[in-house]
Amino acid sequence: MTAYRITEADGTDPDTAYLLRHFNALEPSWPILEPSHMHRGYWWLIYADSSRAGCGCTSMDRSHCREQDCDFAHPKRVGFCGMVPMTPFESVGFMKRCWVAPEHRGNNLQLRCLAIREQKAKRLGWRQVVSETTSVQSAGNFIKAGYVPILPEQPWGPEGSMYFQKAL
């Protein structure tokens, strides 16, 4: 059985930024993540852990452990999510992205990502979060998580976008 964990990542770290941009590019309709997104935003990586045996390490890099002594199935990165301040509005966050590898969808990872980002937004003192999607599946998850559909005065997403907000 696969266990998943979602870990906050430093978007300003060059390796992390590269990985986030790589995942982002897997969804062709999404704009490129700019350096300002990495510096202003908050980012998480989704890991699939198939085993917790052996040395117990959590590093993606096996160099710290001797191969023959490590039974740990090093975790595989299977997605990411992000959140940025909704400029120019104070105390409002924008759920920037959430992407999960197709073979790992259906495991409530998007809902878990929403919850983790909401917790962070509350710690930051934000009073609400908003998002936009063109995905019917994502729209369903927003509704399950308590988001309310809205019609913004100035829509910012592509044609067919659905918009959501949630008070925190």
Backbone as a ProteinNet text record, in pm:
[ID]
protein_1_A
[PRIMARY]
MTAYRITEADGTDPDTAYLLRHFNALEPSWPILEPSHMHRGYWWLIYADSSRAGCGCTSMDRSHCREQDCDFAHPKRVGFCGMVPMTPFESVGFMKRCWVAPEHRGNNLQLRCLAIREQKAKRLGWRQVVSETTSVQSAGNFIKAGYVPILPEQPWGPEGSMYFQKAL
[TERTIARY]
83.9	0	88.1	48.5	124.7	74.1	167.8	138	189.5	119.9	158.8	189.8	284.1	309.6	333.4	296.1	307.6	397	507.2	609.6	632.7	635.5	662.5	804.3	818.8	946.5	984.3	1112.6	1164.6	1171.9	1079.3	1075.6	1193.6	1270.5	1387.4	1510.5	1505.2	1614.6	1616	1728.6	1732.4	1684.1	1720.5	1676.3	1525.7	1472.9	1328.3	1254	1302.1	1238.1	1236.4	1346.1	1352.6	1245.6	1235.1	1136.6	994	965.6	831.6	797.8	894.8	871.4	849.6	921.9	904.7	762.8	719.1	582.9	480.2	500	407.5	394.6	504.9	505.5	431.7	404.8	331.1	184	136.8	0.9	15.1	-0.2	30.4	-48.3	-164.8	-245.5	-199.7	-111.5	-67.6	45.6	41	153.3	279	391.9	520.6	525.8	584.5	607.2	727.5	706	810	889.8	1010.7	1089.9	1014.1	931.5	856.2	759.6	704.9	617.7	696.3	819.6	901.7	936.7	965.1	1009.3	893.7	779	664.4	574.1	587.8	492.6	537	446.1	467.9	440.8	528.2	523.3	535.2	471	474.8	500.3	571.8	592.4	515.8	459.6	384.1	472	488.5	571.6	486.6	521.4	462.3	567.5	537.7	629.1	573.7	644.3	594.4	647	747.6	804.2	866.3	863.2	929	1029.2	1077.8	1171.8	1314	1408.8	1549.7	1596.7	1679.4	1746.9	1650.7	1533.9	1437	1461.6	1558	1587.4	1472	1468.3	1364.4	1424.4	1552.5	1619.7	1593.4	1586.8	1578.4	1716.4	1820.1	1957.8	2002.1	2042.8	2085.6	2231.9	2305.9	2449.9	2485.5	2394.6	2424.6	2418.5	2357.7	2347.4	2418.2	2469.1	2536.3	2428.6	2432.7	2330.1	2297.1	2399.4	2373.3	2301.8	2310.5	2247.5	2112.4	2068.6	1946.6	1839.4	1734.7	1620.9	1512.5	1535.4	1432.9	1403.4	1276.8	1235.2	1222.7	1325.5	1327.8	1204.4	1142.4	1014	1022.8	914.4	904.5	819	866.4	789	681	554.7	443.1	353	391.8	309.5	357	284	317.3	192.7	201.7	98.1	163.1	94.1	148.9	41	85.9	-4	76.9	15	81	-14.2	39.5	-49.8	-128.4	-253.7	-339.6	-324.4	-226.4	-198	-308.3	-355.9	-312.1	-392.2	-467.4	-556.8	-481.1	-499.4	-434.5	-509.8	-435.6	-492.1	-570.9	-537	-601.4	-493.2	-511.4	-418.5	-480.3	-395.1	-438.9	-378	-463.4	-417.4	-360.4	-228.3	-161.1	-169.7	-137.3	-133.4	-156	-202	-199.4	-197.7	-90.5	-77.5	-36.5	-103.5	-73.2	-55.2	48.7	73.1	-52.1	-88.8	-213.5	-228.3	-121	-130.6	-152	-145.5	-167	-294.7	-368.5	-495.4	-598.2	-698.3	-800.8	-766.8	-662.7	-620.8	-641.3	-730.5	-763	-644.8	-545.6	-427.8	-459	-546.9	-581.2	-652	-741.2	-807.9	-706.8	-611.4	-508.1	-423.2	-394.2	-317.2	-395	-524.9	-606.7	-598.8	-612.6	-611.1	-476.8	-368.6	-234.9	-213.4	-255.7	-238.2	-328.3	-449.1	-538.2	-476.1	-415.6	-349.8	-238.7	-159.8	-51.2	-109	-213.9	-276.9	-325.4	-382.9	-428.8	-310.2	-199.3	-80.5	-24	-41.9	4.9	-89.9	-205.9	-303.3	-396.1	-396.5	-485.6	-628.1	-723.8	-864.5	-943.5	-892.4	-961	-862.4	-902.3	-825.1	-918.2	-860.4	-936.4	-861.2	-933.3	-869.4	-952.7	-893.1	-956.5	-915.6	-1007.7	-976.6	-1063.1	-1014.2	-1095	-1133.3	-1087.8	-1111.6	-1239.2	-1328	-1451.2	-1418.3	-1317.4	-1277.5	-1225.9	-1144	-1092.7	-1205.4	-1298	-1412.3	-1488.6	-1507	-1574.1	-1498.4	-1365.5	-1284.9	-1292.1	-1294.9	-1310.8	-1442.8	-1548.3	-1679.7	-1677.5	-1617.7	-1605.4	-1530.9	-1432.4	-1350.2	-1413.5	-1536.3	-1606.3	-1589.6	-1534.4	-1521.4	-1655.1	-1674.4	-1798.1	-1767.2	-1847.4	-1826	-1853.9	-1771.5	-1788.1	-1776.4	-1824.6	-1808.6	-1732.3	-1599.8	-1523.9	-1562	-1549.7	-1579.7	-1485.7	-1361.1	-1262.8	-1199.6	-1261.4	-1206.2	-1062.5	-976.9	-836.3	-795.3	-874.7	-836.3	-875.7	-837.2	-872.9	-1023.5	-1067.9	-1208.4	-1251.9	-1369.6	-1421.9	-1379.1	-1307.1	-1261	-1377.2	-1362.8	-1454.4	-1375.3	-1438	-1370.1	-1431.4	-1345.1	-1387.7	-1320.5	-1388.7	-1329.4	-1372.7	-1291.6	-1324.1	-1275.6	-1364.8	-1327	-1255.2	-1151.9	-1074	-1107.4
-118.2	0	124.2	221.7	344.7	445.8	498.9	609.1	736.1	844.4	972.3	1071.5	1159.2	1271	1395.2	1507.5	1636	1722.7	1767.7	1838.5	1976.8	2077.6	2213.2	2218	2289.8	2299	2445.2	2471.1	2606.5	2635.9	2715.6	2749	2831.5	2889.3	2966.5	2878.7	2754.7	2660.8	2624.2	2637.3	2613	2473.6	2369.8	2234.5	2218.6	2274.5	2268.3	2348	2466.9	2550.4	2478.7	2411.6	2335.7	2226.1	2153.5	2045.5	2099.1	2209.5	2268.8	2313	2373.3	2415.1	2293.5	2186.8	2063.8	2009.1	1995	1946.1	2039.8	2170.1	2268.3	2252.9	2225.2	2211.6	2086.4	1992.6	1871.8	1901.1	2016.7	2061.7	2173.2	2139.2	2235.6	2366.5	2366.5	2489.1	2588.1	2545.3	2634.1	2724.1	2851.5	2941.1	2896.8	2939.9	2910.3	2974.2	2903.4	2960.8	3054	3177.7	3280.9	3283.3	3339.2	3350	3420.5	3521.2	3590	3495.5	3398.3	3298.7	3218.3	3183.7	3102.7	3180.9	3309.9	3391.1	3438.2	3464	3514	3402.7	3284.1	3177.7	3078	2986.3	2875.7	2749.3	2649.8	2532.9	2405.3	2300.2	2168.6	2063.7	1959.1	1843.1	1726	1645.7	1526.9	1406.4	1323.5	1204.4	1079.5	976.9	844.4	758.5	711.5	626	484.9	395.6	258.3	171.8	219.5	140.8	233.6	194.7	272.1	183.6	80.4	-11.8	41.1	-30.8	0.4	113.8	200.3	303.1	411.1	423.2	522.1	661.3	674.7	807.8	856.6	986	1044	1121.9	1111.9	1187.6	1127.4	1215.3	1167.8	1118.7	1158.3	1126.2	1007.7	900.2	780	786.3	891.4	894.7	890.8	931.3	936	798.6	701.2	568.5	467	362.7	257.4	169.2	155	83	-52.8	-129.4	-263.9	-261.9	-148.1	-138.9	-69.3	-21.5	58.6	-13.8	-55.8	-119.2	-17	107.1	210.5	232.2	225.9	259.4	410.5	475.6	621.5	676.2	777.3	824.6	883.6	867.4	919.3	1045.5	1150.3	1273.7	1253.6	1275.8	1248.1	1368.8	1485.8	1603.2	1722.3	1830.1	1952.2	2039.6	2137.4	2239.4	2367.1	2478.4	2606.1	2705	2813.2	2919.8	3049.5	3156.3	3287.7	3392.2	3505.9	3615.3	3664.2	3698.8	3747.9	3899.6	3943	4086.1	4152.3	4264.8	4356.6	4341.7	4236.1	4222.1	4173.1	4241.7	4199.7	4083.6	3995.2	3881.6	3785	3778	3683.7	3602.2	3470.1	3381.5	3323.6	3293.3	3230.9	3092	2991	2853.4	2840.6	2850.5	2867.7	2745.2	2631.8	2511.7	2389.5	2281.5	2149.5	2048.8	1971.7	1869.9	1739.9	1630.5	1496.4	1405.8	1323.2	1228.7	1142.9	1119.3	1046.6	914.3	840.1	709	721.3	842.4	862.8	941.8	974.3	1046	950.7	1007.7	925.4	887	947.4	918.8	1038.4	1129	1248.8	1341.9	1337	1420.9	1568.4	1600.6	1741.1	1796.6	1719.2	1763.8	1783.4	1692.6	1707.1	1831.5	1858.1	1978.3	2104.9	2103.4	2219.3	2242.5	2136.9	2149.3	2201.6	2151.6	2195.2	2342.4	2384.4	2524.1	2615.5	2569.5	2649.4	2668.6	2562.9	2574.4	2678.8	2675.6	2773.7	2914.8	2930	3061.4	3116.7	3032.5	3076.2	3121.5	3045.4	3084.1	3217.9	3246.7	3373.4	3489.2	3457.6	3560.5	3596.5	3516.2	3541.6	3507.1	3583.6	3564.7	3483.8	3476.4	3394	3347.7	3243.6	3192.4	3182.3	3201.2	3192.7	3103.8	3056.3	2976.5	2979.4	2925.6	2916.9	2782.9	2720.2	2594.8	2579.9	2501.3	2461.9	2314.4	2248.7	2104.8	2079.2	2000.3	1963.5	1884.2	1795.5	1716.7	1808.6	1905.2	1998.8	2082.4	2125.3	2202.8	2123.1	1994.2	1907.6	1901.2	1896.6	1893.4	2025.5	2136.3	2265.4	2267.1	2222.2	2221	2127	2007.3	1914.1	1976.8	2063.2	2125.3	2252	2283.5	2397.4	2528.3	2523.7	2645.3	2678.9	2807.5	2857	2909.3	2868.7	2925	3075.2	3149.4	3294.3	3335.2	3453.7	3514.5	3644.5	3644.6	3766.6	3879.2	3998.7	4115.7	4122	4082	4079.2	3940.4	3847.7	3712.4	3714.6	3631.9	3632.1	3504.4	3399.2	3271.2	3257.9	3144.1	3121	3098.6	3102	3075.3	2945.1	2945.6	2825.6	2807.7	2904.9	2893.9	2900.7	2826	2830	2887.3	2975.1	3046.1	3008.2	3001.4	2960.2	3043.9	3056.4	3123	3050.5	3070.3	3013.5	3108.7	3142.1	3221.4	3129.6	3181.8	3098.7	3136.2
0	0	0	-75.2	-84.9	16.5	91.4	183.1	118.4	142.4	83.3	193.1	163.7	253.7	170.2	226.3	158.6	246.1	187.7	262.3	203.3	288.9	240.2	183.5	71.9	2	-18.6	-28.5	-49	-197.9	-247.4	-388.9	-435.6	-342.7	-382.3	-401.8	-354.9	-377.2	-525.9	-595.5	-739.9	-781.3	-705.7	-741.1	-724.2	-615.9	-592.7	-698.6	-729.7	-831.9	-966.4	-999.6	-1124.7	-1125.4	-1014.2	-1004.6	-1014	-944.8	-950.2	-1092.4	-1160.4	-1299.3	-1389.5	-1364.1	-1441.8	-1424.3	-1300.2	-1275.5	-1338.5	-1323.5	-1378.7	-1530.1	-1596.9	-1743.2	-1791.1	-1701.2	-1739.9	-1767.8	-1724.9	-1756.8	-1860.8	-1990.3	-2096.6	-2091.3	-2031.5	-2029.5	-1922.5	-1830.9	-1724	-1770.6	-1733.5	-1764.1	-1689.4	-1740.1	-1677.8	-1539.5	-1444.6	-1312.3	-1321	-1284.5	-1291.1	-1159.6	-1163.1	-1040.1	-926.7	-961.1	-855.5	-784.7	-856.3	-792.5	-689.2	-723.5	-633.1	-507.3	-523.1	-409	-321.7	-380.8	-304.6	-254.5	-313.4	-285.8	-180.6	-155	-62.8	-143.1	-130.9	-218.1	-137.9	-188.7	-127.2	-234.2	-196	-282.3	-223.5	-311.4	-271.5	-297.4	-195	-204.8	-187.1	-263.6	-246.1	-177.8	-57.9	16.9	14	-53.6	-60.9	51.9	125	233.6	336.1	461.7	567.4	641.6	575.3	639	627.4	687.6	668.8	756.1	697.5	776.7	824.2	763.6	806.6	753.1	663.5	610.5	522.9	505.4	420.7	305.6	286	180.9	43.7	-56.9	-195.1	-239.5	-169.4	-203.6	-119.9	-185.1	-113.2	-72.5	-109.5	-85.7	63.3	150	293.4	359.1	291.4	352.4	264.3	327.5	250.8	190.2	59	-17.3	45	83.5	135	269.5	342.3	473.3	470.6	353.8	347.6	268.4	337.8	272.4	239.1	277	260.2	112.6	77.9	-58.7	-63	-111.6	-110.1	-180.6	-120.9	-170.3	-310.8	-383.1	-519	-514.7	-581.9	-591.1	-697.3	-658.9	-750.7	-773.6	-723.5	-745.7	-665.1	-680.1	-608.1	-595.7	-508.3	-498.3	-446.8	-467.7	-426.7	-387.6	-327.8	-284.6	-282.8	-330.4	-332	-275.1	-229.7	-188.6	-310.2	-290.4	-398.9	-405.9	-481.1	-497	-578.4	-541.6	-436.4	-307.5	-293	-177.9	-55.2	56.4	179.4	242.3	303.8	378.3	291.4	161.7	70.7	2	1.7	-66.2	-191.6	-287.5	-412.9	-420.9	-434.1	-449.7	-590.9	-600.5	-729.4	-820.1	-771.1	-853.1	-764.5	-827.9	-765.3	-879.5	-885.9	-990.1	-923.5	-962.9	-912.4	-1033.5	-1031.3	-1140.7	-1162	-1287.4	-1316.9	-1242.1	-1226.8	-1159	-1009	-954.4	-810.4	-781.4	-884.6	-865.2	-806	-740.6	-677.1	-534.3	-477.9	-340.7	-247.7	-286.1	-206.9	-185.7	-274.1	-256.9	-279.3	-373.8	-393.8	-270.3	-210.9	-88.1	24.8	36.6	138.8	113.9	-14.5	-49.4	-15.1	-38.3	-1.1	149.7	227.3	373.5	423.8	369.2	411.9	379.3	261.7	222.8	304.9	337.5	423.5	561.7	616.1	747.1	743	635.7	620.7	608.8	528.4	510.5	645.1	728.5	860.7	945.5	942.2	1018.6	969.6	841.7	784.7	816.1	874.4	907.9	792.8	689.1	576.1	615.6	565.4	602.7	499.6	377.9	277.9	172.5	100.2	-12.8	-132.6	-249.4	-373.6	-471.8	-571.6	-675.3	-801.9	-906.6	-1037.2	-1097.7	-1167.5	-1235.1	-1359.7	-1451.7	-1568.1	-1558.5	-1452.3	-1433.4	-1352.8	-1408.2	-1337.3	-1210.4	-1218.6	-1101.4	-989.9	-1027.4	-926.2	-867.3	-950.9	-901.4	-796.4	-820.7	-722.8	-592.1	-599.3	-477.4	-401.5	-473.8	-405.1	-328	-389.8	-323.7	-202.7	-218.2	-104.9	11.9	-19.8	84	140.6	98.8	156.5	82.2	-36.5	-117.3	-181.2	-205.9	-264.4	-404.5	-503.9	-638	-637.8	-710.3	-721.2	-867.9	-896.2	-1027.5	-1007.4	-1031	-1005	-1101.4	-1052	-1134.6	-1255.1	-1233.7	-1342.1	-1348.4	-1422.7	-1432.5	-1486.6	-1429.5	-1468	-1539.2	-1531.9	-1590.3	-1735.8	-1794.8	-1934.6	-1951.4	-2074.8	-2107.8	-2041.9	-1981	-1915.8	-1771.7	-1716.5	-1577.9	-1480.3	-1371.6	-1258.7	-1141.7	-1064.3	-956.5	-822.7	-719.2	-586.4	-480.6	-365.6	-249.5	-123.3	-20.1	109.9	218	309.4	426.4	525	587.4	682.4	826.3
[MASK]
++++++++++++++++++++++++++++++++++++++++++++++++++++++++++++++++++++++++++++++++++++++++++++++++++++++++++++++++++++++++++++++++++++++++++++++++++++++++++++++++++++++++

